[in-house]
GROMACS .gro file of C-alpha atoms in nm:
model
  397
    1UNK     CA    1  11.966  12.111  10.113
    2UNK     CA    2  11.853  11.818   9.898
    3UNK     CA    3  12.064  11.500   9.971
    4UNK     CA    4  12.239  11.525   9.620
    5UNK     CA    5  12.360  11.884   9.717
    6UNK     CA    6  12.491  11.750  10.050
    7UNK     CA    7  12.690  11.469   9.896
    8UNK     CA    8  12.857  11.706   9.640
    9UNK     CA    9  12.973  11.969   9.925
   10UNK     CA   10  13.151  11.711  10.103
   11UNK     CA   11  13.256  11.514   9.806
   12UNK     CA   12  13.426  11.839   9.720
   13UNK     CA   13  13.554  11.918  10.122
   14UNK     CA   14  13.298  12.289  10.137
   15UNK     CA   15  13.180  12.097  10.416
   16UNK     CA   16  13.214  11.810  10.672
   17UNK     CA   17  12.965  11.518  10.726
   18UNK     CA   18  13.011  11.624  11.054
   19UNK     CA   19  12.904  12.019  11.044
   20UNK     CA   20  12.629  11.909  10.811
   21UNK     CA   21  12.531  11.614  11.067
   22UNK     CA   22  12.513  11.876  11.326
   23UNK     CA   23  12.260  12.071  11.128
   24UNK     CA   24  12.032  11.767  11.097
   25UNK     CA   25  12.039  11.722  11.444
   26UNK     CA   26  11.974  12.047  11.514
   27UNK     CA   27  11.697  12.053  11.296
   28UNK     CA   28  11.543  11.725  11.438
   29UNK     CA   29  11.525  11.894  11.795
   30UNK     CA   30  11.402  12.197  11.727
   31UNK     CA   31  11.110  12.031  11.472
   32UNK     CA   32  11.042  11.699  11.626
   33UNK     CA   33  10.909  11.776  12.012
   34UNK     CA   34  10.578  11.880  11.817
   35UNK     CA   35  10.582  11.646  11.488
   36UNK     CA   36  10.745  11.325  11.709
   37UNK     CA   37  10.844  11.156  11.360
   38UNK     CA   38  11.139  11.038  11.560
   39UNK     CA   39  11.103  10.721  11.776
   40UNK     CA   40  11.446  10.747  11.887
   41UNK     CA   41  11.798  11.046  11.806
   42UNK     CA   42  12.128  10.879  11.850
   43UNK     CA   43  12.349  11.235  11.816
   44UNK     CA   44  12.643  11.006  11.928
   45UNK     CA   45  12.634  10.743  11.717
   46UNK     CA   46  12.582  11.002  11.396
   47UNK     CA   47  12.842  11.211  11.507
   48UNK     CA   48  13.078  10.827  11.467
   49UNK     CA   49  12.946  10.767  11.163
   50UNK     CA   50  12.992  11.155  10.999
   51UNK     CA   51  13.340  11.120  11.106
   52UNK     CA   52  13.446  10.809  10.917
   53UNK     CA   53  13.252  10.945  10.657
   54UNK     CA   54  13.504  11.291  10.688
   55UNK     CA   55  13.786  11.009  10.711
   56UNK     CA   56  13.707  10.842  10.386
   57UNK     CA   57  13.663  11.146  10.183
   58UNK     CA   58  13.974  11.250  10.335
   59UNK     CA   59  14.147  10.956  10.179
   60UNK     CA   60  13.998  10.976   9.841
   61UNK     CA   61  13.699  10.731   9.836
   62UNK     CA   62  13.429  10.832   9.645
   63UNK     CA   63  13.056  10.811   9.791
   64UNK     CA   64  12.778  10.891   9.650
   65UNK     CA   65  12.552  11.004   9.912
   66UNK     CA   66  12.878  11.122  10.136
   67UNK     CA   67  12.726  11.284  10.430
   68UNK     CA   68  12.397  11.241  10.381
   69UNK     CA   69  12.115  11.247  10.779
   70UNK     CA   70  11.942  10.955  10.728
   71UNK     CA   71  11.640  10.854  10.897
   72UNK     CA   72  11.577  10.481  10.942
   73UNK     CA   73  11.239  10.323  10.990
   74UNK     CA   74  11.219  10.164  11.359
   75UNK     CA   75  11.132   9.834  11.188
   76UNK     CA   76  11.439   9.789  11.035
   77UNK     CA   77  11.795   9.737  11.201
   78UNK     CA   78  12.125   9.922  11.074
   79UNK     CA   79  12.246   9.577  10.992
   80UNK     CA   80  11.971   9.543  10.722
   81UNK     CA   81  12.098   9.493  10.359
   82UNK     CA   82  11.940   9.806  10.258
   83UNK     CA   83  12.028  10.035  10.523
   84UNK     CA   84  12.371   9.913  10.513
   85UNK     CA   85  12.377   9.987  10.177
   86UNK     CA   86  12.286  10.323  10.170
   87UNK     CA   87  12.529  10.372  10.506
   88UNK     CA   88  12.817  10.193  10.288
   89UNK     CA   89  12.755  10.471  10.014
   90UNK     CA   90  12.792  10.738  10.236
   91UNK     CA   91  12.469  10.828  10.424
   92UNK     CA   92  12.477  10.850  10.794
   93UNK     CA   93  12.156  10.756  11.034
   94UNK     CA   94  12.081  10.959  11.260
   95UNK     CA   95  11.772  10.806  11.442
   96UNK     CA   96  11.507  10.530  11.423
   97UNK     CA   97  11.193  10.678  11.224
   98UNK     CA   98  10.839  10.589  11.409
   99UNK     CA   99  10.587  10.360  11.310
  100UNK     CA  100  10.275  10.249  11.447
  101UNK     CA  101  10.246  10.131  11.782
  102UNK     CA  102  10.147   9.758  11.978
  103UNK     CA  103   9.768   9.757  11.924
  104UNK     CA  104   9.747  10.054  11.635
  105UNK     CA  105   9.602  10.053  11.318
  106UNK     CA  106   9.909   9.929  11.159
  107UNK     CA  107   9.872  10.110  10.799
  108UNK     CA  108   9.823  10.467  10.850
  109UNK     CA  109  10.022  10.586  11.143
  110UNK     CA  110  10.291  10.584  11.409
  111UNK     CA  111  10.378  10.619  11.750
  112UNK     CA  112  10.608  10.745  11.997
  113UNK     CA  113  10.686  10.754  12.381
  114UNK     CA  114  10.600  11.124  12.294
  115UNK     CA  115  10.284  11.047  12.137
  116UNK     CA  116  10.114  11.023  11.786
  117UNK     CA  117  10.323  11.095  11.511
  118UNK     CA  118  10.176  11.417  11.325
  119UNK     CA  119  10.153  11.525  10.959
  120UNK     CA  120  10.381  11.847  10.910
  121UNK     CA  121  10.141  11.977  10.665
  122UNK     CA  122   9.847  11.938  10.834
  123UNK     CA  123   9.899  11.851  11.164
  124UNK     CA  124   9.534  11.733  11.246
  125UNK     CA  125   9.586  11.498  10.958
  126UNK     CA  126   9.772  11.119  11.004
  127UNK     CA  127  10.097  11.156  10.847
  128UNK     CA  128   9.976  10.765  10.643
  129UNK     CA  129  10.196  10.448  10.761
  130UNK     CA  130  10.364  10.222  10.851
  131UNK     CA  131  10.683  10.450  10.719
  132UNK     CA  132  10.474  10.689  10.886
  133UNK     CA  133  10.802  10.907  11.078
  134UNK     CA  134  11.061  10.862  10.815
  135UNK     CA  135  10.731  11.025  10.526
  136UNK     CA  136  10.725  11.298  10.822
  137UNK     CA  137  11.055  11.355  10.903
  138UNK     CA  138  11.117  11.420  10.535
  139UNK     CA  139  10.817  11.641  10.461
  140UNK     CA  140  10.946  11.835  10.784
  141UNK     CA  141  11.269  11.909  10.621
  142UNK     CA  142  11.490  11.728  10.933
  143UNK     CA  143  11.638  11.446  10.688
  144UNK     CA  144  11.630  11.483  10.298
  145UNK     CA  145  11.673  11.091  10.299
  146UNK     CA  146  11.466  10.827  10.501
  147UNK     CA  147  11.421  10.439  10.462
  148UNK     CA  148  11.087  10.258  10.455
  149UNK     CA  149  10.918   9.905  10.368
  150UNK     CA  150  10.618   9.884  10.137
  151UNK     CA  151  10.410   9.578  10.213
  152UNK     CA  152  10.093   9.680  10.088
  153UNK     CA  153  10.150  10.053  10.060
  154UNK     CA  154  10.339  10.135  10.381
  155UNK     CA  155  10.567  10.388  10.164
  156UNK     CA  156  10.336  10.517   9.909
  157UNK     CA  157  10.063  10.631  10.170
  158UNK     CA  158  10.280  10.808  10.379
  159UNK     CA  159  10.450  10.961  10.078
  160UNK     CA  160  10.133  11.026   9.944
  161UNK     CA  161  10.000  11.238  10.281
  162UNK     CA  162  10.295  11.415  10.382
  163UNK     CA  163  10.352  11.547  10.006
  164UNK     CA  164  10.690  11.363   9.937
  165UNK     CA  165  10.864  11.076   9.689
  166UNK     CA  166  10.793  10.732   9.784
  167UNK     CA  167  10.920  10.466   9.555
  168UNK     CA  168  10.838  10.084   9.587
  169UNK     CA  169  11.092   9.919   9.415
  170UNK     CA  170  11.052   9.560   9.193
  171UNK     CA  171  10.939   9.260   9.436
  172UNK     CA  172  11.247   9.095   9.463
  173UNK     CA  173  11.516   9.343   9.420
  174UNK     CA  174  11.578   9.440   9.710
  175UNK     CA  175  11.614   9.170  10.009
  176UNK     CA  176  11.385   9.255  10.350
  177UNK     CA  177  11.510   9.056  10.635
  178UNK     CA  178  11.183   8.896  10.795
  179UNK     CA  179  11.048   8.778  10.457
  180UNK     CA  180  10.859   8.479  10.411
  181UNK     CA  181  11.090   8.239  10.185
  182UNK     CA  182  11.013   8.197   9.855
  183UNK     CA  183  10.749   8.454   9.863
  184UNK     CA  184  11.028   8.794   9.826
  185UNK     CA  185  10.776   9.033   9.665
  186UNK     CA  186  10.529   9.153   9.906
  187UNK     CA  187  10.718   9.362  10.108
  188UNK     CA  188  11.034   9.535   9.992
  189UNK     CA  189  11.242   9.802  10.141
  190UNK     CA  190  11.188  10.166   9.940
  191UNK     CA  191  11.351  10.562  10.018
  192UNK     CA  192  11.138  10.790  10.057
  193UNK     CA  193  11.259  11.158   9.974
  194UNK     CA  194  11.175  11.566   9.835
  195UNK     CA  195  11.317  11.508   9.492
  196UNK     CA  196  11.329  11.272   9.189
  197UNK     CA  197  11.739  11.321   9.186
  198UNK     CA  198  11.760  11.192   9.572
  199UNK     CA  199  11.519  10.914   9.505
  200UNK     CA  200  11.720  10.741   9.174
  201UNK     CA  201  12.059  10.837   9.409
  202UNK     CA  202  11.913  10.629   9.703
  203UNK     CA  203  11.770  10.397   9.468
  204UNK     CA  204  12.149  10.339   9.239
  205UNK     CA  205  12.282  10.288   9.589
  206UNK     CA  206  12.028  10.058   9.731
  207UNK     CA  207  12.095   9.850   9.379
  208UNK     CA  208  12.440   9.896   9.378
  209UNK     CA  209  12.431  10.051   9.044
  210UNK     CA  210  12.552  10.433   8.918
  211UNK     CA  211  12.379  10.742   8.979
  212UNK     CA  212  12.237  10.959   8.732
  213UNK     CA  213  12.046  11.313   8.773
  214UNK     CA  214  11.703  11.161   8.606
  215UNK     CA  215  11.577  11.338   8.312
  216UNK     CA  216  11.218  11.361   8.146
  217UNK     CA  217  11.147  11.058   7.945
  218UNK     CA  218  11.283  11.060   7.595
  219UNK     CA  219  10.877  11.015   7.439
  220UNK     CA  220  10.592  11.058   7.616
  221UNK     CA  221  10.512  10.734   7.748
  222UNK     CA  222  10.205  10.572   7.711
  223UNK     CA  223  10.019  10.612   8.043
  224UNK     CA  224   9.688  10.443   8.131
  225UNK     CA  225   9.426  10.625   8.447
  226UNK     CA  226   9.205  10.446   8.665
  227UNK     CA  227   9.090  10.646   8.954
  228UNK     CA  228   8.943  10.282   9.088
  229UNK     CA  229   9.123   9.969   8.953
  230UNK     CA  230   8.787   9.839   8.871
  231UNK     CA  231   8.745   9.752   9.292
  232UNK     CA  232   8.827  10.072   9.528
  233UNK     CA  233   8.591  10.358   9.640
  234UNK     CA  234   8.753  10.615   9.525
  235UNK     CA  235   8.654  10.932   9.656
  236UNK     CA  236   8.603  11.189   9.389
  237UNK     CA  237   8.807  11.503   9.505
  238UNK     CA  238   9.094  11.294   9.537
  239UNK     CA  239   9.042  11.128   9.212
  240UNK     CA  240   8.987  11.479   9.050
  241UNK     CA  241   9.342  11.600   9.224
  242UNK     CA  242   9.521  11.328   9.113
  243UNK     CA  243   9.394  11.326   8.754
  244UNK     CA  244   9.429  11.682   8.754
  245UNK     CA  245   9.807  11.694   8.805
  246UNK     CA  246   9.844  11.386   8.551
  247UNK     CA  247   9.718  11.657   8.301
  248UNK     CA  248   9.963  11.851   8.416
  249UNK     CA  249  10.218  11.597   8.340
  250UNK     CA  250  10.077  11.527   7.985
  251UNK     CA  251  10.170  11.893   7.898
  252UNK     CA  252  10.525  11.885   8.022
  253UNK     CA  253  10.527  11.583   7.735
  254UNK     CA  254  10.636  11.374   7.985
  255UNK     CA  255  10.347  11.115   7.950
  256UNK     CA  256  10.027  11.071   7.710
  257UNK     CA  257   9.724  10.943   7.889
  258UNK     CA  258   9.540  10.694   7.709
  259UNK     CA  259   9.170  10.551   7.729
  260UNK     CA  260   9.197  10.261   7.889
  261UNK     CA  261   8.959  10.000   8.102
  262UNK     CA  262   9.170   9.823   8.403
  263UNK     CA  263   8.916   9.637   8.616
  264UNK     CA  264   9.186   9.413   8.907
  265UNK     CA  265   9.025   9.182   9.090
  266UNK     CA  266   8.975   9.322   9.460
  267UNK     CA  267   9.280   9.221   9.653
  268UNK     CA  268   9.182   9.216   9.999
  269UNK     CA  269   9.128   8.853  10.078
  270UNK     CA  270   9.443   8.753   9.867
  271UNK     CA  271   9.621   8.998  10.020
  272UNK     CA  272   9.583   8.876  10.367
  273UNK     CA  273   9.586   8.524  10.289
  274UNK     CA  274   9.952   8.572  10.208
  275UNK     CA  275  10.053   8.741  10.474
  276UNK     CA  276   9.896   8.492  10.721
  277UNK     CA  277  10.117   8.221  10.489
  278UNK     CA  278  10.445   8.304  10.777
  279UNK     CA  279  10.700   8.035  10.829
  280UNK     CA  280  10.635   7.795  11.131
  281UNK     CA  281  10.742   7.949  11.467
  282UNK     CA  282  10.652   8.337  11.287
  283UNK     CA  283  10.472   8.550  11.520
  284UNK     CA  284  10.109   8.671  11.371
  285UNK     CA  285  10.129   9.045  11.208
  286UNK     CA  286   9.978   9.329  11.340
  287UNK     CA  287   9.635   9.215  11.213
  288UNK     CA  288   9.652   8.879  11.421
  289UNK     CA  289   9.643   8.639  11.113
  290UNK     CA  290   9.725   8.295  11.129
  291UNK     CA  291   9.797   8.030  10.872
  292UNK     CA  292   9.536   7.973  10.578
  293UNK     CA  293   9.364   7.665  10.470
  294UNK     CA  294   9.385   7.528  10.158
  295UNK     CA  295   9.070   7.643  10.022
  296UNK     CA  296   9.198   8.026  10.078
  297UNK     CA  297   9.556   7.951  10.016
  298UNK     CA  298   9.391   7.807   9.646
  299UNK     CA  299   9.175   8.126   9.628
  300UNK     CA  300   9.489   8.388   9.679
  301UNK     CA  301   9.679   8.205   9.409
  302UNK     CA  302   9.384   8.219   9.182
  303UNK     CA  303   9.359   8.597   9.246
  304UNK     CA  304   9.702   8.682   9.218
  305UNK     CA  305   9.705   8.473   8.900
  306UNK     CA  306   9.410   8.718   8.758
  307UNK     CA  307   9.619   9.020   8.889
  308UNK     CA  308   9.919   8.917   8.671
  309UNK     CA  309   9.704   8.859   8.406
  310UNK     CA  310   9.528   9.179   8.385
  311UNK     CA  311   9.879   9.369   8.426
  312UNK     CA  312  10.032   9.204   8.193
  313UNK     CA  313   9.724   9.309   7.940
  314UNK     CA  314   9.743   9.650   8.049
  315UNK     CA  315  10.129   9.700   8.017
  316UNK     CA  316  10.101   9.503   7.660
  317UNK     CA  317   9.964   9.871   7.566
  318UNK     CA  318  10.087  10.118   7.760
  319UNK     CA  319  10.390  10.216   7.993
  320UNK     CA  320  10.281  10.319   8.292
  321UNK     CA  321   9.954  10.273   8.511
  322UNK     CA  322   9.827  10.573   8.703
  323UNK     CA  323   9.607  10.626   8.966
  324UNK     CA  324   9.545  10.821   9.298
  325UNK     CA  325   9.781  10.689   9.577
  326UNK     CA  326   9.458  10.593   9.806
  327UNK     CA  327   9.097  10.643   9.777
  328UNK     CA  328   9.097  10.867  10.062
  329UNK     CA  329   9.202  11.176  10.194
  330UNK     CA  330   9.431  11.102  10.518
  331UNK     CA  331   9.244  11.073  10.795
  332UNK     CA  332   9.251  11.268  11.120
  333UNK     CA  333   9.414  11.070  11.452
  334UNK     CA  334   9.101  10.936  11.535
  335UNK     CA  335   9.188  10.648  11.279
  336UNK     CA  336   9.073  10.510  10.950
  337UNK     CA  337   8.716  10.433  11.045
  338UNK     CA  338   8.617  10.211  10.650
  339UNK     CA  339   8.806  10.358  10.468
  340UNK     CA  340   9.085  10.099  10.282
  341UNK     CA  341   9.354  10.329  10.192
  342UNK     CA  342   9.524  10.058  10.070
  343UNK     CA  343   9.301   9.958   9.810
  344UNK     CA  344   9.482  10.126   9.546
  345UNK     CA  345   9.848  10.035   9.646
  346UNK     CA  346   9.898   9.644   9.765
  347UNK     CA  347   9.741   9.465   9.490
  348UNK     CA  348  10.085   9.582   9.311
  349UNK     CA  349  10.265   9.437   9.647
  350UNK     CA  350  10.110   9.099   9.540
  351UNK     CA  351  10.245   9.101   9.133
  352UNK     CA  352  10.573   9.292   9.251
  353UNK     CA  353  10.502   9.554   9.012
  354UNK     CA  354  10.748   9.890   9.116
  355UNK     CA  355  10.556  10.213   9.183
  356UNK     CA  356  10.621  10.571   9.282
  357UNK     CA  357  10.382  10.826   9.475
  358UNK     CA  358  10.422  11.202   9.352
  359UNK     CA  359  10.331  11.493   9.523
  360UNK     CA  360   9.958  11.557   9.318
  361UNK     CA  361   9.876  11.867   9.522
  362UNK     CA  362   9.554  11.919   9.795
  363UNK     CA  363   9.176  11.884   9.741
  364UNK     CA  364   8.983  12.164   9.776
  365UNK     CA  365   8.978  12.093  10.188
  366UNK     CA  366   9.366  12.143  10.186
  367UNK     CA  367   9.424  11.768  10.213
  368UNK     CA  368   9.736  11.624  10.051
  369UNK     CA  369   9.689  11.396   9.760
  370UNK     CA  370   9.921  11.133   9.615
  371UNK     CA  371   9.916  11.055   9.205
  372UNK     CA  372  10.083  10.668   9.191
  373UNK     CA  373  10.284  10.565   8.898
  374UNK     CA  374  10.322  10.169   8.832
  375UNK     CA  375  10.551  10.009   8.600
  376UNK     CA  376  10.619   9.711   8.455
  377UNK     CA  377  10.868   9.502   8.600
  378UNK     CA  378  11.228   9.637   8.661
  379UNK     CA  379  11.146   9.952   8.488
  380UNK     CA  380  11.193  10.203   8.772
  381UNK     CA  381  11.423  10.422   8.573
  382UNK     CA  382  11.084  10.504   8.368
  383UNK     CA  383  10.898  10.635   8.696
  384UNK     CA  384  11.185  10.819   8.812
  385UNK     CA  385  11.211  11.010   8.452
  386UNK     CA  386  10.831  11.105   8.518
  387UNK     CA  387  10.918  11.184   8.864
  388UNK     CA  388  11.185  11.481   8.731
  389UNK     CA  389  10.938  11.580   8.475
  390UNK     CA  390  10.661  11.607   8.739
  391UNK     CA  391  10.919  11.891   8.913
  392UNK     CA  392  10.871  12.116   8.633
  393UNK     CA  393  10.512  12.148   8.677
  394UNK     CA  394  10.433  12.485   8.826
  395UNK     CA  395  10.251  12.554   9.133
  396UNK     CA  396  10.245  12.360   9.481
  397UNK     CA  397  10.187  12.003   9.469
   0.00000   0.00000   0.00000
């Protein structure tokens, strides 16, 4: 049952948090001893939470996401802003979602006690990272609701690989305990879920704002395709997939693709030279970095400068951005080998721009492909319209 069904059963007493809690754990131990999405089950502390959650419906408060399993990325601590947020309107965690582990490539998997986390639609395939259990435990139909954090693509990927929704909210609208200060876009905290409705429900509760069933956009908006951005290797049955279902899209009048030339400069050096820009007494990130000099602190502000720029051209004409989620196909367990599957995702970590991974359907080797939607600024409600409208397109994707 979708997480919008859930909260509407117990908002209207069919069912208990509790007997619906049950089911998710249930779920999670028959599924999870082969998938391993979870790095940890807390069936006692859910079981707490359901009930208060029976208590306050009892007593007439109204919750939006009343009773909803919720998987929460390992990274992040129930205490978090965003997690208590979501638990505050209802949802109840029921175990820490895995993500890569000490010494792992820290983009495109995770890792348990049990073992690698696998992809539940193609299990010789990495599920994408570093939400890489809470994008699996989704797709695996054991939580309809899971947290993530999107640094440079670490919801989108997974999303994108294991089929579901992965939104990356606004830089900035959302607060991420561990961020550098004064630099709050990079990483932000973003749901990942099966349907548009469950992703603008997480998203009014994350934002503390009212939730709406999203509809198709009102006009097709104005939607501009790079399979590249000008700087990634884009490999072409993944770009063909992905344009393919934003065809689709065009004849659901949902958007109207539009000639357009986007050439971003490559984002790879500024990237990193931000992330290695950590408060004094920070540990180093997964990818060792330390503090930059001057001459590549200069060069990252000059490149994110020309990645403003160049957005804010591109969304002077049209609504939306599209492109495949990642260059690549998702890679087996042996790792990423050259491929960047970021290339497509973090330059939009670096402007703050919001964007949304859809379920684009497989190439023609049965590999999952991502289609990613980017915004302008604070216009999520936009992408989430597109992301109902991309539901009525027929056929698996």
């Amino acid at each position: 049952m979708s997480a919008a069904g859930i909260a509407a059963e117990v908002a209207a007493g069919r069912v208990t948090a509790r007997e619906v809690v049950r089911e998710a754990l249930a779920r999670i131990a028959e599924a999870d001893p082969s998938v391993r999405a979870f790095d940890s089950v807390w069936p006692a502390r859910a079981l707490e939470y359901a009930a208060a959650v029976d208590r306050a419906v009892g007593d007439g408060e109204r919750l939006p996401l009343a009773g909803v399993p919720l998987g929460v990325k390992a990274t992040q601590r129930l205490s978090a802003p965003s997690v208590a947020r979501l638990v505050a309107a209802g949802c109840v965690p029921v175990g820490a979602t895995a993500t890569p582990g000490p010494g792992t490539p820290w983009q495109t998997w995770g890792m348990t006690d049990r073992g690698r986390t696998l992809n539940p639609l193609r299990p010789d395939l990495s599920p994408g990272g570093s939400s890489a259990g809470s994008a699996a435990a989704v797709a695996a139909g054991m939580v309809p609701l899971a947290t993530g954090s999107d640094g440079a693509g670490s919801v989108r990927i997974p999303a994108a690989w294991c089929a579901v929704l992965g939104l990356k909210p606004t830089g900035g609208l959302l607060p991420l305990p561990g961020s550098p200060p004064g630099r709050p876009r990079r990483s932000v905290p973003g749901p990942l879920a099966r349907t548009a409705t469950d992703t603008a429900a997480c998203f009014a509760a994350l934002t503390g704002t009212s939730a709406s069933a999203p509809g198709p956009p009102e006009r097709p908006l104005r939607t501009a395709w790079s399979a590249t951005l000008g700087c990634a290797d884009t490999r072409q049955p993944v770009a063909a997939t992905a344009r393919a279902f934003l065809d689709e899209l065009a004849r659901t009048g949902a958007v109207a693709p539009r000639p357009a030339a986007v050439r971003l400069p490559d984002a790879a050096d500024c990237w990193r030279t931000l992330r290695a820009r950590r408060p004094p007494g920070t540990a180093a990130g997964p990818e060792g970095g330390t503090a930059a000099g001057p001459a590549a602190a200069a060069a990252a502000d000059r490149t994110g400068a020309e990645l403003a720029a160049e957005l804010d051209r591109v969304f002077a004409a049209v609504d939306l951005l599209a492109t495949p989620t990642t260059p690549n196909p998702p890679h087996g367990h042996h790792g990423p080998g050259e491929d960047m599957s970021v290339a497509l995702t973090w330059a939009f970590n670096i402007t703050g721009h919001p964007a949304i991974s859809l379920p684009a359907g497989r190439t023609g080797a049965g590999e999952p492909v991502g289609l990613q939607l980017v915004a302008a600024h604070g216009r999520e409600a936009e992408l989430l319209a597109v992301a109902a409208a991309a539901e009525t397109v027929p056929g698996p994707h």
